[in-house]
XYZ file of C-alpha atoms in Angstrom:
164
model
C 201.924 198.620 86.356
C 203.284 195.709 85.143
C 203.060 191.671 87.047
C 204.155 188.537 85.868
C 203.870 185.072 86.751
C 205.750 181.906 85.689
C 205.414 178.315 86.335
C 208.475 176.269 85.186
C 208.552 172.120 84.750
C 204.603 171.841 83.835
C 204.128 167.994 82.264
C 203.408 168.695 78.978
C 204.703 169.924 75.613
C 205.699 173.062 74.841
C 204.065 172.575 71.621
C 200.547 171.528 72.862
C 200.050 174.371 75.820
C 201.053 177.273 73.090
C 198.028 176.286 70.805
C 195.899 177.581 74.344
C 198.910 180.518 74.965
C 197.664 182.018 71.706
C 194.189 182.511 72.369
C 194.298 184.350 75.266
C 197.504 186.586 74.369
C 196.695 190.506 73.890
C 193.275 189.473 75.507
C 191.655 191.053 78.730
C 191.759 189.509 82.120
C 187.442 188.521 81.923
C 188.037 187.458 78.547
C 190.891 185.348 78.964
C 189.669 184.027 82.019
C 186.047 182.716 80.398
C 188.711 181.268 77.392
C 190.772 179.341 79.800
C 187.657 178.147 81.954
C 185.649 176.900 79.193
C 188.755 175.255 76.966
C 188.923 171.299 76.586
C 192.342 171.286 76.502
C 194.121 170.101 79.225
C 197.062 172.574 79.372
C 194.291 175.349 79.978
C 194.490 174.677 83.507
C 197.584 175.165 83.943
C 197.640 178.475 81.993
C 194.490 179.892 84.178
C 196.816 178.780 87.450
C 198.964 181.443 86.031
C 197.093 184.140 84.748
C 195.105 184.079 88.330
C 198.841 184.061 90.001
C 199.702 187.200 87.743
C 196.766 189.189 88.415
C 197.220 187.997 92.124
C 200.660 189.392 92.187
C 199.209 192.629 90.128
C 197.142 192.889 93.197
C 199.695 192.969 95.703
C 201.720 194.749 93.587
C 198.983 197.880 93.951
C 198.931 197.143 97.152
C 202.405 197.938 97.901
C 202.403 200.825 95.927
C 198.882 202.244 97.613
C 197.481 202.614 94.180
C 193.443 201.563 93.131
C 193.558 197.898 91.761
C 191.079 196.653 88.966
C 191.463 193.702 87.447
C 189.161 194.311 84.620
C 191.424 197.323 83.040
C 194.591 194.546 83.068
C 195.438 193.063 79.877
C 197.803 189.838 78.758
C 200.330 191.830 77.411
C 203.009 189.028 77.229
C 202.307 184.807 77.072
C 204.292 182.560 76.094
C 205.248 178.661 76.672
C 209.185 177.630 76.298
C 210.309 173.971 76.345
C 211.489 173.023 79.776
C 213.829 169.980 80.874
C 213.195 167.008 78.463
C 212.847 163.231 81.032
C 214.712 160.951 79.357
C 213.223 157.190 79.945
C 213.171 153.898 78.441
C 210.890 151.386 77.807
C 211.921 147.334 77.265
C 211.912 146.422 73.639
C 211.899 143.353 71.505
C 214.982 141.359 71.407
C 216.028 142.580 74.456
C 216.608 146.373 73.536
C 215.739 149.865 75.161
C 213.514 152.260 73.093
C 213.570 155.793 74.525
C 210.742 157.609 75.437
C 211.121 161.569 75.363
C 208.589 163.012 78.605
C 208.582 166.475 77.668
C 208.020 170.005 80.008
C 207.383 173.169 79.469
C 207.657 176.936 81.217
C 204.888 179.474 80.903
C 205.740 182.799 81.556
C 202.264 185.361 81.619
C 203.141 189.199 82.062
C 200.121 191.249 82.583
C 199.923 195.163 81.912
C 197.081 197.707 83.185
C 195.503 200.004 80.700
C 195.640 203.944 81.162
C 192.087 204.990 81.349
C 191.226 206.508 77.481
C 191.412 210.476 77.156
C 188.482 211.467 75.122
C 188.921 214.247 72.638
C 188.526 217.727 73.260
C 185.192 219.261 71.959
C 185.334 221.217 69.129
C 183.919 224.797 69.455
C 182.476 224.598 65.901
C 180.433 221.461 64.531
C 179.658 223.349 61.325
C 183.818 223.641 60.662
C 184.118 220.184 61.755
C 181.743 218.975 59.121
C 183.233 221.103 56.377
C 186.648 219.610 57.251
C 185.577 216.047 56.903
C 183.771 216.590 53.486
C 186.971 218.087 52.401
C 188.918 215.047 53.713
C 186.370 212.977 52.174
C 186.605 214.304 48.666
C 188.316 212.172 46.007
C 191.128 213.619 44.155
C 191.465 214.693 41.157
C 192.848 211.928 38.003
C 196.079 212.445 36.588
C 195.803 212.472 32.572
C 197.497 209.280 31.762
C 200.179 211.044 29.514
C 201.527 212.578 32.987
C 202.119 208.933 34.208
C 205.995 208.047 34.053
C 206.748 205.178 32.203
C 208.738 202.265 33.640
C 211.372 201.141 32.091
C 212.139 197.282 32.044
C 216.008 196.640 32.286
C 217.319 193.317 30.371
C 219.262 191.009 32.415
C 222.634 189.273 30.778
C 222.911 185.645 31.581
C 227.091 184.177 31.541
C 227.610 181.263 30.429
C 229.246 178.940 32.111
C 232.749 178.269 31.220
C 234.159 174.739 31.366
């Protein structure tokens, strides 16, 4: 199961809210949410507003689908912050000029993903073959003698020179 959440327009630079994107992607929900809560950053805020919207649309996502919901197996498989509509303004100058000023946005898209529970390993009928096996694995092999080794041959380049 698979939610996502985005927030488009957000009042600040692409380029300052990915700095907080890329410590919470790949991340699980608890973890990412004690990241976000505890950041100084101001664009952290925003970015928890949509990780709680994904998981919140996760949730009703389950819901729909009558299937158990829990948001601790759900992981931040996708986050990432694209530069939105750029505010063009202008502010008085000397001499009577405009200078532009540049008010930038930015879109965050989060896309959240729940884990399939991990299928332990068969037990093996044997311990004493198992243990066998892995000192096999373990063993080191077995040096070449260095006359076996092929030699490499280097190839000589042929510069041109340049013709007036």
């Amino acid at each position: 199961m698979e939610a996502r959440a985005i927030q488009r327009g957000v009042r600040q630079s692409a380029r300052k809210m990915r700095l907080v994107i890329d410590l919470i992607r790949d991340c699980a929900v608890p973890e990412a949410d004690a990241i976000l809560r505890f950041s100084k950053k101001r664009a952290a805020r925003q970015i928890h507003k949509v990780l709680k919207s994904a998981v919140a649309n996760a949730q009703q996502a389950a819901q729909r689908q009558n299937t158990p919901f829990d948001a601790d197996t759900l992981r931040v498989s996708y986050a990432v912050v694209n530069e939105g509509q750029t505010l063009k303004r202008f502010t008085a100058a000397a001499m009577g000029r405009g200078t532009p000023i540049l008010k930038r946005t930015s879109h965050v898209e989060i896309r959240r993903r729940g884990e399939a529970a991990p299928v332990a390993p068969a037990p093996s009928a044997k311990p004493a073959e198992a243990k066998a096996e892995a000192k096999a694995k373990a063993k080191p092999r077995a040096k070449k003698a260095p006359a076996a080794k092929a030699k490499k041959k280097k190839k000589k380049t042929t510069t041109k020179k340049a013709s007036k």
